[in-house]
Amino acid sequence: MEFQVFYHDIDFKKEEFINFLHQHLGQYGDTKEDIERAINYALGGEEGRGGFVTAGYIDDQLVGCVVINDTAMEGYIPQHMLVYIAVHKDFRGRGLGKQLIKKIVELCSGNIALHVEYDNPARLLYRRLGFKSKYAEMRYVQKDDMERQSQMERRIRKKIQKEEELVKSNINWLCSLNMDDIDKLEKGFKDYLNKLVLWATDWDEIFAERNNKLTKFAEAFADLINIPFDQQVLLNKIQTEFYNAIETVVESSEWDFSWEEFQLMIKAAETIKKEQNL
């Protein structure tokens, strides 16, 4: 078997490889759309993405294919992900899968991970070639935007039956917002959280009454072991940790997800408003 390696989409016949993988992955395959996304990731040349496609040929006929996506990570997440590997159904049993895997091991500079169903017989081949089952994968599949929006619409309809005026008021407010309003709302919420830290760490009120628990805690060091303890340093550290915690939250994927959900809720509200003539 002769090999050809593609690192970019020049001279790469993408449709041929999509059809090959879709046909010869069989019951363990994905949709053509998913296969195309993996190939685009490998060969697209976008920053932060990469990988390659390895093809195996016998007498100029495509008989095997591997798609590798690079993760730009290392250590606990391997540098390379073997997304798809398939051998032409008429050429199986000749050791071509083994040859393909050995080839991509040569081409990869770091660790390689792959996903394989427990009932896939190829799992035994991967194990013989050195792949280990270090983790059991558990995956949560996010609903697409249309499904999430539809669920919101169903909930709104149900809520209207119980509290029509309250729902109407909220729908009218949501429908009055535009993208600039949402951006301002998000920034305003972050500013509010920072103000909340200042409110929660108003040390003047604590120090106004000198007989409080914090003061006794600090004075105990000096009274008992003759080492002064600066309670103001401790309080300042607490305030800093509050700010760091807020910064961590507002930069997290959960924060981004919440604002994506908020925008979907606006779309759901607009749909219900038209539907219900609110």
Tab-separated table of C-alpha atoms in Angstrom, residues 13 16 30 35 45 54 57-58 62 67 94 97 124 127 131 138-139 141 157 204 207-208 211 236 246 249 252 259 275:
chain	number	residue	atom	x	y	z
A	13	LYS	CA	-10.472	15.854	-3.502
A	16	GLU	CA	-14.116	11.715	-2.628
A	30	ASP	CA	-20.979	9.779	11.271
A	35	ILE	CA	-16.913	14.093	8.456
A	45	GLY	CA	-5.206	26.252	7.823
A	54	THR	CA	-3.495	10.142	5.274
A	57	TYR	CA	-3.684	3.429	-2.275
A	58	ILE	CA	-3.355	0.085	-4.053
A	62	LEU	CA	-8.185	4.627	-2.519
A	67	VAL	CA	-8.238	11.899	9.556
A	94	ARG	CA	-5.068	-7.759	4.671
A	97	GLY	CA	-5.654	-0.920	9.051
A	124	LEU	CA	-8.723	-5.158	19.696
A	127	ARG	CA	-4.997	-2.353	21.813
A	131	PHE	CA	-3.433	2.158	22.481
A	138	MET	CA	-18.669	10.427	29.112
A	139	ARG	CA	-20.171	13.066	26.872
A	141	VAL	CA	-24.572	16.431	23.958
A	157	ARG	CA	-46.744	29.112	26.554
A	204	ASP	CA	-15.341	50.414	57.959
A	207	PHE	CA	-13.801	48.131	62.383
A	208	ALA	CA	-16.372	50.523	63.853
A	211	ASN	CA	-14.995	44.092	70.052
A	236	ASN	CA	-7.641	43.015	51.731
A	246	ILE	CA	-15.872	37.296	39.739
A	249	VAL	CA	-16.869	33.593	36.395
A	252	SER	CA	-15.894	31.316	31.807
A	259	TRP	CA	-25.745	35.096	27.361
A	275	GLU	CA	-48.200	34.014	18.045
